[in-house]
Tab-separated table of C-alpha atoms and ligand atoms in Angstrom:
chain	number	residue	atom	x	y	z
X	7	UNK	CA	76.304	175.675	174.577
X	8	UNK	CA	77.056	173.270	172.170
X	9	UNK	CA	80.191	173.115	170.479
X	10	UNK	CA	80.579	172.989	167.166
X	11	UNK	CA	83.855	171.959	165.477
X	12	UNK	CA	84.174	174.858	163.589
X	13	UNK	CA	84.051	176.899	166.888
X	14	UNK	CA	87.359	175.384	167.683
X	15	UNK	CA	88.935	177.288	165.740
X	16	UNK	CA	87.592	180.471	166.115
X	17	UNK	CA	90.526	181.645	168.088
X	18	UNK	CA	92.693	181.413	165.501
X	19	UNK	CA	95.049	179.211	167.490
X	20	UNK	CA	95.873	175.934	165.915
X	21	UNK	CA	95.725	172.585	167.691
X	22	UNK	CA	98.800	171.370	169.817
X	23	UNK	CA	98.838	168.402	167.361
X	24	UNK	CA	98.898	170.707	164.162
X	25	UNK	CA	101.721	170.831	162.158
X	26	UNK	CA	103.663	174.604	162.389
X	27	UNK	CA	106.646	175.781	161.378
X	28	UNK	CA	108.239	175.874	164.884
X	29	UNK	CA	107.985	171.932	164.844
X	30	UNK	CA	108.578	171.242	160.848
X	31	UNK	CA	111.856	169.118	159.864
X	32	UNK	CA	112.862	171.633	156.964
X	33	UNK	CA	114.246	171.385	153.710
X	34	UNK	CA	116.335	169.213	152.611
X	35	UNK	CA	118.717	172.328	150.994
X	36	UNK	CA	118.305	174.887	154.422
X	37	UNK	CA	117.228	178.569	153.305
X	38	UNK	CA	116.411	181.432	155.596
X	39	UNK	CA	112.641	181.782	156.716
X	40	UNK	CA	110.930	183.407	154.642
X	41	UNK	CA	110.087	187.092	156.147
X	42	UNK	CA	106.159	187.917	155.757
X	43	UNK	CA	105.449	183.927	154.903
X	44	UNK	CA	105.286	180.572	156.813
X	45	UNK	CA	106.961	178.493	155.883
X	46	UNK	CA	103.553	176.228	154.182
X	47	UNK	CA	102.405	179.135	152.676
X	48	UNK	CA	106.225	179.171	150.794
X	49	UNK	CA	105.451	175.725	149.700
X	50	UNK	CA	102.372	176.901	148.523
X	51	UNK	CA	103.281	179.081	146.273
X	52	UNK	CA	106.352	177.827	144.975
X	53	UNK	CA	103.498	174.251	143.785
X	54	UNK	CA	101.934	177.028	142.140
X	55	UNK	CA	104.498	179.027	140.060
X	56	UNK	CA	105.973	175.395	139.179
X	57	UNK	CA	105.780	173.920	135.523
X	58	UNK	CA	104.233	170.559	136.379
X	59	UNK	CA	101.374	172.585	138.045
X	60	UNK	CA	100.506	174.800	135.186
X	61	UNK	CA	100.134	171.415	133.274
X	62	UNK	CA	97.969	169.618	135.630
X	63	UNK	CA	95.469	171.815	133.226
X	64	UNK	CA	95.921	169.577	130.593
X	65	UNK	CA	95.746	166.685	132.144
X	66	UNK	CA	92.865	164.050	132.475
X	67	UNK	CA	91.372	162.426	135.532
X	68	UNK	CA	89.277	160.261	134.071
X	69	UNK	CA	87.726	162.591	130.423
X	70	UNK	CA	90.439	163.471	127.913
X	71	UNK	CA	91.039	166.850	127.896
X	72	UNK	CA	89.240	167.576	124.489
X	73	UNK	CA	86.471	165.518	125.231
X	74	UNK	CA	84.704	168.792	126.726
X	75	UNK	CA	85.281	172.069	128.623
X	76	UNK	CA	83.084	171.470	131.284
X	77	UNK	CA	85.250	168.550	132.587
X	78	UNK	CA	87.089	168.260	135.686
X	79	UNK	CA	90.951	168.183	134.711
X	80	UNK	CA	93.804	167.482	137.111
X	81	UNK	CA	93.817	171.107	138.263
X	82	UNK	CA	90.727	171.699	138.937
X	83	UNK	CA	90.554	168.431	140.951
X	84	UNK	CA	93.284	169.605	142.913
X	85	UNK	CA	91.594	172.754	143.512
X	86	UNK	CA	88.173	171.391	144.622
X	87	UNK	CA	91.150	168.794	146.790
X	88	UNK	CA	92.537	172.346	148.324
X	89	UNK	CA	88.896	173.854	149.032
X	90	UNK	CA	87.879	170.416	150.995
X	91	UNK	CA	91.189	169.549	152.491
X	92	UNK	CA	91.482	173.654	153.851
X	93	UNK	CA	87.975	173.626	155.282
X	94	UNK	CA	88.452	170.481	157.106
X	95	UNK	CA	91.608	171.748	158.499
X	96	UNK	CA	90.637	174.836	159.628
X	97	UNK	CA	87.648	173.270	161.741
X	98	UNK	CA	89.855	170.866	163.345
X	99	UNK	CA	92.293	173.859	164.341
X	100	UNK	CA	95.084	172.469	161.867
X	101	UNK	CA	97.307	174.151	159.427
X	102	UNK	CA	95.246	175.407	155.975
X	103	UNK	CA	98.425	176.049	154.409
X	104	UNK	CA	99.903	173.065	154.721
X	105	UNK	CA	96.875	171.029	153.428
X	106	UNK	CA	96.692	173.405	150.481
X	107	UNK	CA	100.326	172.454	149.716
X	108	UNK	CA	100.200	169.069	149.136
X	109	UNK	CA	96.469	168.956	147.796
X	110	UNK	CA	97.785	171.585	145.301
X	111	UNK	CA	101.323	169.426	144.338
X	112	UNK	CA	99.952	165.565	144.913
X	113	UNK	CA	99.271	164.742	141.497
X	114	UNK	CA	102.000	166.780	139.614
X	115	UNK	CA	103.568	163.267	139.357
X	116	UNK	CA	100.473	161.873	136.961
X	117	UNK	CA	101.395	160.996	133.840
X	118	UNK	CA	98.749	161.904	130.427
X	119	UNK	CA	95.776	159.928	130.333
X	120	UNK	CA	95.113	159.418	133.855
X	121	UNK	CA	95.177	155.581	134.946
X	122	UNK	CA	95.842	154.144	132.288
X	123	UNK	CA	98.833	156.368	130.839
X	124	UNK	CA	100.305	155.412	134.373
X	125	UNK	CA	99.303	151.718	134.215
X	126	UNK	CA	100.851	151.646	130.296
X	127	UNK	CA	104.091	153.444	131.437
X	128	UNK	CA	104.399	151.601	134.672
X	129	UNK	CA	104.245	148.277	132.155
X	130	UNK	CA	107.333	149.767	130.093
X	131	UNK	CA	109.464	150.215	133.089
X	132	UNK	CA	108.957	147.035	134.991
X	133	UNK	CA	112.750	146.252	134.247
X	134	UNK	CA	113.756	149.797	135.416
X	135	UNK	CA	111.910	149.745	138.819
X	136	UNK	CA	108.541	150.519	137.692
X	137	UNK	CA	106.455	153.456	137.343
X	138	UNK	CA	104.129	155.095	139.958
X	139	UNK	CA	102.132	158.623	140.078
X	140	UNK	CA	102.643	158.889	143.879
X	141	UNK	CA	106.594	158.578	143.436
X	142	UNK	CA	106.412	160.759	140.446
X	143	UNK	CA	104.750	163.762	142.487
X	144	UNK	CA	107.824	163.555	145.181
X	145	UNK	CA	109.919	163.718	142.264
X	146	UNK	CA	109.124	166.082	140.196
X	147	UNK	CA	109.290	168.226	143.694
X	148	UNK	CA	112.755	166.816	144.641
X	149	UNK	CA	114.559	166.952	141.316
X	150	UNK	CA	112.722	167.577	138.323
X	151	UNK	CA	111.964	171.121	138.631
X	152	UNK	CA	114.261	173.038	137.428
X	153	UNK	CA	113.855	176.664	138.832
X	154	UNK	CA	116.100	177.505	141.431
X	155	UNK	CA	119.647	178.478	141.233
X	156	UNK	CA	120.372	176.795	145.072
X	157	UNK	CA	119.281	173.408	144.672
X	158	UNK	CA	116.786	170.944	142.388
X	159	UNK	CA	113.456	171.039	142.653
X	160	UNK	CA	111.354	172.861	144.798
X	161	UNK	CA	113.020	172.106	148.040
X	162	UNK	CA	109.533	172.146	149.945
X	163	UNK	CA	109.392	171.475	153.224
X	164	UNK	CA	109.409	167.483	154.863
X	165	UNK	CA	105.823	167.860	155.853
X	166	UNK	CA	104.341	168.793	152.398
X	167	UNK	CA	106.702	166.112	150.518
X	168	UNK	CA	105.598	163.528	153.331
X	169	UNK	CA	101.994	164.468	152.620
X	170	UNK	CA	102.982	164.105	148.773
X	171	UNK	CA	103.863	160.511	149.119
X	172	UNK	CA	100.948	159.131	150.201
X	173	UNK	CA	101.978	155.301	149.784
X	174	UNK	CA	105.107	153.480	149.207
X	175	UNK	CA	106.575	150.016	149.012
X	176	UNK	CA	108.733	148.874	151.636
X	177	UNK	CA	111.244	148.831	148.697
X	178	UNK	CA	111.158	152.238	147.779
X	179	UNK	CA	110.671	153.557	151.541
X	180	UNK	CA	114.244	152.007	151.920
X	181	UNK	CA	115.451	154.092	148.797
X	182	UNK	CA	113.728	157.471	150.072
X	183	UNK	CA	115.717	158.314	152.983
X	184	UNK	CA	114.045	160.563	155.370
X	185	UNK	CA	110.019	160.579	153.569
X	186	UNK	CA	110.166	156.782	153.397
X	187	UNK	CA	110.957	156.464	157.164
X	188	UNK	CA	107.317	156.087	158.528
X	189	UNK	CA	106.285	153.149	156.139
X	190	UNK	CA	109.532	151.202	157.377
X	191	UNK	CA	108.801	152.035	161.319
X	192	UNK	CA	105.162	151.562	160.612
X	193	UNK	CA	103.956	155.608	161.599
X	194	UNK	CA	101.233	157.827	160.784
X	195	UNK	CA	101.979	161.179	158.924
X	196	UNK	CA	100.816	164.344	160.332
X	197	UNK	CA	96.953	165.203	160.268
X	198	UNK	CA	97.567	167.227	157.735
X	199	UNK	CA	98.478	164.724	155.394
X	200	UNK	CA	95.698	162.506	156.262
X	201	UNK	CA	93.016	164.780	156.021
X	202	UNK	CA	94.330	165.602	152.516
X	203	UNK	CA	94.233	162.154	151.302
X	204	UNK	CA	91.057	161.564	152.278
X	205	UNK	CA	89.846	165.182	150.719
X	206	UNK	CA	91.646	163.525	147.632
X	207	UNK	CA	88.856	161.106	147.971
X	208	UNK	CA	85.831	162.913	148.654
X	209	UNK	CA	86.597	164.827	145.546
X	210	UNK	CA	87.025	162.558	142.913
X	211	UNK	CA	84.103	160.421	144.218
X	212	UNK	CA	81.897	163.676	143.747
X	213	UNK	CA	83.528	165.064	141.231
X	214	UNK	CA	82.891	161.733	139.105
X	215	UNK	CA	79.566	161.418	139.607
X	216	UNK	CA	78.602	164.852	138.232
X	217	UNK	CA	81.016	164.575	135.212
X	218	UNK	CA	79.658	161.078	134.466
X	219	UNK	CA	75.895	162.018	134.867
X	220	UNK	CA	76.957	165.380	132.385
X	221	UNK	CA	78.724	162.847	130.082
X	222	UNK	CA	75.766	160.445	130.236
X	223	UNK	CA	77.869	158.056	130.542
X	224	UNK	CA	75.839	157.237	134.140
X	225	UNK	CA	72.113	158.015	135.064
X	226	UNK	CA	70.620	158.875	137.842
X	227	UNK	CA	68.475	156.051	138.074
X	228	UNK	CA	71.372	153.675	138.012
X	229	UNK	CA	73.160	155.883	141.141
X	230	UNK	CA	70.112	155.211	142.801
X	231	UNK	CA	71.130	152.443	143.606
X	232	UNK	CA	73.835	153.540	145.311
X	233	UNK	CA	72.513	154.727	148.978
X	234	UNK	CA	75.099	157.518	149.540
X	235	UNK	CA	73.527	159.169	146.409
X	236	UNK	CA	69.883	157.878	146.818
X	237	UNK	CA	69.986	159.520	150.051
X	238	UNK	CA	71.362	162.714	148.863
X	239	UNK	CA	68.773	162.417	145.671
X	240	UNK	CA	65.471	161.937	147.982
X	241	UNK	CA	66.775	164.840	150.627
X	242	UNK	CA	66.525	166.961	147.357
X	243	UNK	CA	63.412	165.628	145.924
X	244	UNK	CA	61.606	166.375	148.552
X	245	UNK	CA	62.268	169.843	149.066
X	246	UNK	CA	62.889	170.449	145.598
X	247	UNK	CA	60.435	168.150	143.618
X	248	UNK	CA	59.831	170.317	140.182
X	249	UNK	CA	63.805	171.529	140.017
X	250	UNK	CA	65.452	171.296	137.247
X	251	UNK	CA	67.560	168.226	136.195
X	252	UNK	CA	71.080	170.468	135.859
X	253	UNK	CA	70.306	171.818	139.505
X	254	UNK	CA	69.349	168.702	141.120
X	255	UNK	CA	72.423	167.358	140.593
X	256	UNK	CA	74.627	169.898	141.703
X	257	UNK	CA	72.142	170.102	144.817
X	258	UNK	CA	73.037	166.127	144.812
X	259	UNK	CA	76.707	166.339	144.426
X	260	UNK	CA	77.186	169.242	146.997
X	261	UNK	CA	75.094	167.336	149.443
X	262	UNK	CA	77.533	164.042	148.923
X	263	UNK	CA	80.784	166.539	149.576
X	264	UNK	CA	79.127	167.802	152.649
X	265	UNK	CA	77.799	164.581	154.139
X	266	UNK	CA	81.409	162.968	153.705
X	267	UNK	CA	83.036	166.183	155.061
X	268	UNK	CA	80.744	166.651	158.270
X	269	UNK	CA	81.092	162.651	159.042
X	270	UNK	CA	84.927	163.238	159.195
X	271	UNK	CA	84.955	165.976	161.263
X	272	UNK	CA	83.436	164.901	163.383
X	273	UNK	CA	84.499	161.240	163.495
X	274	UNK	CA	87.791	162.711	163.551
X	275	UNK	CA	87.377	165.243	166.707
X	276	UNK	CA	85.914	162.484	168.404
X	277	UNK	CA	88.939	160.737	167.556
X	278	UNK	CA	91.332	163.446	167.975
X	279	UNK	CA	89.264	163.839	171.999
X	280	UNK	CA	89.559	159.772	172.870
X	281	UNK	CA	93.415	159.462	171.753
X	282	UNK	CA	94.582	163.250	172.893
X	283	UNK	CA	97.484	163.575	171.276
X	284	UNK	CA	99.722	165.892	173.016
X	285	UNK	CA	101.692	167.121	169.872
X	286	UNK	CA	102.898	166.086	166.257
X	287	UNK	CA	104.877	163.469	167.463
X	288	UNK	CA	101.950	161.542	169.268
X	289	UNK	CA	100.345	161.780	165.969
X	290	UNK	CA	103.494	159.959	164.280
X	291	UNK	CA	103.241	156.935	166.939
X	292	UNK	CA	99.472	156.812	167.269
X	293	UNK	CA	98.981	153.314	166.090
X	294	UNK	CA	96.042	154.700	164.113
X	295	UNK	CA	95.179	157.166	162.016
X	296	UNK	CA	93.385	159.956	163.687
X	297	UNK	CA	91.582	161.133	160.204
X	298	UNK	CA	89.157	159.180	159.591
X	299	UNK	CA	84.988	158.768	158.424
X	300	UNK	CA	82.700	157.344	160.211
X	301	UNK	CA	82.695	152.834	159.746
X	302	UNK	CA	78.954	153.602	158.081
X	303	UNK	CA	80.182	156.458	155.953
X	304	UNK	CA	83.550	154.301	154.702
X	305	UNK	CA	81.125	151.277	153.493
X	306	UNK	CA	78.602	154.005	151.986
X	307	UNK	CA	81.852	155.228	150.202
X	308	UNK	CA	83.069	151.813	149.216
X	309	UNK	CA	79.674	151.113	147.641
X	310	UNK	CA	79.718	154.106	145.570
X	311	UNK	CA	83.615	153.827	143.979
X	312	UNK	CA	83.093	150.125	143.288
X	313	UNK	CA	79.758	151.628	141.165
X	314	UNK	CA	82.117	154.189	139.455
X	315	UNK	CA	84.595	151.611	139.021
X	316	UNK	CA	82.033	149.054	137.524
X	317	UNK	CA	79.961	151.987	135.369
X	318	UNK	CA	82.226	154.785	134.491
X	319	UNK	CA	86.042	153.972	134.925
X	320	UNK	CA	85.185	150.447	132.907
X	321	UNK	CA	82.315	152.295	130.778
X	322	UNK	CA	83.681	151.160	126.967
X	323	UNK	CA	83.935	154.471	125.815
X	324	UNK	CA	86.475	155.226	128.799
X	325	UNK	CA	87.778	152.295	128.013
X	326	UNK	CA	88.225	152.518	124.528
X	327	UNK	CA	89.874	156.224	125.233
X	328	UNK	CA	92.450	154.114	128.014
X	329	UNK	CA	93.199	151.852	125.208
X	330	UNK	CA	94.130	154.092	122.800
X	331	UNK	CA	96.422	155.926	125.730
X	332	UNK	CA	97.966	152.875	126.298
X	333	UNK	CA	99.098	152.755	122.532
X	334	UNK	CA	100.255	156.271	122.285
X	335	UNK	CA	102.284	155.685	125.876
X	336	UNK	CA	103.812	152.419	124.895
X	337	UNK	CA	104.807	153.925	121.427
X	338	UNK	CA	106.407	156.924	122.654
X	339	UNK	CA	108.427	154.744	125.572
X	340	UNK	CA	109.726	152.543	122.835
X	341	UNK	CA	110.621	154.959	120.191
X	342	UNK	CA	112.438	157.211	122.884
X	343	UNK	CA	114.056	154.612	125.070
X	344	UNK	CA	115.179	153.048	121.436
X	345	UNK	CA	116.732	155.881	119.977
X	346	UNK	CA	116.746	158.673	122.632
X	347	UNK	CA	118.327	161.218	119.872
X	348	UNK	CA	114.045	161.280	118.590
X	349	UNK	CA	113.575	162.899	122.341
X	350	UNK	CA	114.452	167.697	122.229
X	351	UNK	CA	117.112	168.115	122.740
X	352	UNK	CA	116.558	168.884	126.677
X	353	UNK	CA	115.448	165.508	127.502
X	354	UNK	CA	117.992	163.666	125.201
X	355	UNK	CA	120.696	165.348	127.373
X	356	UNK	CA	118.907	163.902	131.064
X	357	UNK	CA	118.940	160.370	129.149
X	358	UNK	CA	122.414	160.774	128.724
X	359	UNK	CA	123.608	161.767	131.764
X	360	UNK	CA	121.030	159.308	133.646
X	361	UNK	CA	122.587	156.593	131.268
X	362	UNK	CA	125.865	157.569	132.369
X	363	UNK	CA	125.152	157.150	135.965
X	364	UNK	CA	122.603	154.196	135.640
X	365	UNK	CA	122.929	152.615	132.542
X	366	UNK	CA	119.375	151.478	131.090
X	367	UNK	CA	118.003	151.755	134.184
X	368	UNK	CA	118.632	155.372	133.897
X	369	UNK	CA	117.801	155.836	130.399
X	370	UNK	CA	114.558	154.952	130.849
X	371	UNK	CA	113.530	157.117	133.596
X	372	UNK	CA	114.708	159.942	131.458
X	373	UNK	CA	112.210	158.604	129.043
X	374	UNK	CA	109.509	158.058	131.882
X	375	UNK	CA	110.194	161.538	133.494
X	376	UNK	CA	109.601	162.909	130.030
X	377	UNK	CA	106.531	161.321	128.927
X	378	UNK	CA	105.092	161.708	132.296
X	379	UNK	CA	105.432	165.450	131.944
X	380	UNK	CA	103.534	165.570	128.907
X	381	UNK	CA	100.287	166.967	128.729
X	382	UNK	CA	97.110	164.702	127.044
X	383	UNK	CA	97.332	166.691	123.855
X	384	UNK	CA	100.831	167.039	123.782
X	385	UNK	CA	101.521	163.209	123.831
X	386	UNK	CA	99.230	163.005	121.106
X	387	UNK	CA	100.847	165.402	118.926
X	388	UNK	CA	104.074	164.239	119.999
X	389	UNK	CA	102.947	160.343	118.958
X	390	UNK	CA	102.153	161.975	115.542
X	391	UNK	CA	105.170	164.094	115.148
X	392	UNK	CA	107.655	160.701	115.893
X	393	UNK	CA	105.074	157.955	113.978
X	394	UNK	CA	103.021	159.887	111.019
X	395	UNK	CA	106.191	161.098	108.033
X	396	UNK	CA	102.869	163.917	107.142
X	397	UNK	CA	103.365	165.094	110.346
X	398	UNK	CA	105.634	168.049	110.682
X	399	UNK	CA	108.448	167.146	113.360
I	415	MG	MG1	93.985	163.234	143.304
């Protein structure tokens, strides 16, 4: 009978290579397991009772917020991440809870405005060692957070805050400790955490193409020319010719999330069968990553992000929208890191003690940190409140 790789886990045992509790490197503050949880599932739900979480709501990937209702925000992207990322994982026999952990807390870190907020606030703290989403997300987990009595942060497990920091400078590997290790000795992460980042991936590219279409900011006849989706587009056609315009799309972009997802399954069990990796720490030294698509379905992929690149992220009304971020970002970072007293009185009193640790360098990231928690909306409002006298304060 022929094996499929969803049968592989139909035991309900997971892989020897999978990521459990029983080989996990802990927390960085050590707590008693937790009783009727493991300890990925804790993670879990501790992403999802956190602050930065809730506000991932608010947050754009690539539409403002109040451009529309129907638009993917940060949460929902990293829900649709969590669906794909879990139902890769559980039919390659590896840990669901783990991959819903860091799909669920990866882009806590992002600032408002998507891309550009972080390219505009990344640009105010070149002197203060720079700004960067992927960092962010680690620390907001690590420190930020403020809901335990026990320690900072979250304190999630080294596993889910590897999988959170997804790439790193050599420079700020060094400054990590433990999470920055595998950039310095050159290692893989655990499955896990690759399969997530590349669910990261299959989502957004999706994801983009039916808010763009819905936007009309891109048309179907120009994705034709893209062959991932022309494929996709003529599969439907054919056995749908008189459907709808609405439907054929979402027939269209569920066919582009399954195609990518069946390709790395299966690239990756064939993978996963030529390399064998006898456990987690085979995985670290593999000198490749054992997550992977197909060569054929990476260059299909490449084609169609360099056409959302070249038609939606540089569209001019995205662009004119990133522009306008940019303003509202640079503003706030120079009113707040100028006079920090315009900041509440919470984040006035982390500038202050960052500035007494770290001088400007440390001022700033107070300021960074709090911009980069702010939702879309409330950066606008809060560019108002500092910049218009009509505004009320
Ligand atoms: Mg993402």
């Amino acid at each position: 009978m022929n094996t499929r790789p969803h049968d592989l886990n139909s035991s309900g045992h997971y892989a020897p290579y999978a990521t459990v509790d029983a080989v996990s490197r802990g927390r960085r503050y050590s707590e008693p397991a937790p009783s009727y949880r493991s300890e990925f599932q804790r993670d879990r739900d501790r992403i999802i009772h956190a602050a930065a979480f809730r506000r991932l709501e608010y947050k754009t990937q690539v539409f403002v917020n109040h451009e529309g209702d129907l638009f993917r925000t940060r949460l929902t992207h990293s829900i649709e991440v969590a669906q794909i990322a879990r139902s890769i994982a559980r039919a390659l026999s590896l840990n669901e809870d783990l991959t819903e952990a860091i799909s669920l807390a990866h882009d806590v870190g992002h600032t408002p405005f998507g891309h550009a907020g972080q390219d505009a606030l990344n640009d105010c703290m070149k002197d203060y060692g720079g700004f960067e989403h992927n960092l962010q997300s680690l620390r907001v987990v690590d420190e930020l957070e403020e809901k335990y009595a026990d320690f900072p942060g979250l304190n999630l497990t080294y596993e889910t805050r590897e999988g959170i920091l997804k790439h790193c400078s050599t420079k700020n590997a060094a400054e990590l400790g433990d999470v920055g290790e595998r950039f310095l000795n050159r290692q893989q992460p655990g499955l896990e955490a690759q399969l997530t980042n590349l669910a990261d991936e299959i989502a957004y590219n999706s994801h983009d193409v039916d808010d763009g279409l819905r936007a009309e900011l891109i048309h179907i006849d120009q994705l034709n020319e893209v062959p991932l989706f022309q494929q996709q587009y003529q599969e439907v056609k054919q056995v749908y010719p008189d459907l709808s315009q609405r439907r054929t799309i979402h027939e269209i972009v569920r066919r582009l999330i399954n195609c990518q997802v069946t390709d790395l399954i299966q690239t990756s069990v064939s993978r996963l069968e030529h390399h064998a990796p006898a456990d987690l720490e085979a995985v670290h030294r593999n000198p490749e990553a054992l997550i992977a698509f197909s060569d054929r379905m990476r260059e299909l992929n490449l084609e169609l992000k360099r056409f959302l690149r070249n038609h939606l992220y540089r569209h001019y009304r995205v662009h004119r929208m990133s522009v306008k971020a940019e303003q509202v970002i640079r503003a706030l970072f120079e009113a707040f890191f100028n006079d920090p007293r315009l900041m509440p009185d919470e984040a006035q009193l982390k500038a202050t003690e960052l500035k007494e640790k770290k001088g400007d360098t440390g001022q700033a990231r107070a300021v960074a940190d709090y911009i980069a928690g702010m939702t879309d909306r409330y950066a606008i409002k809060e560019h108002a409140r500092v910049y218009h006298p009509g505004e009320l304060t």
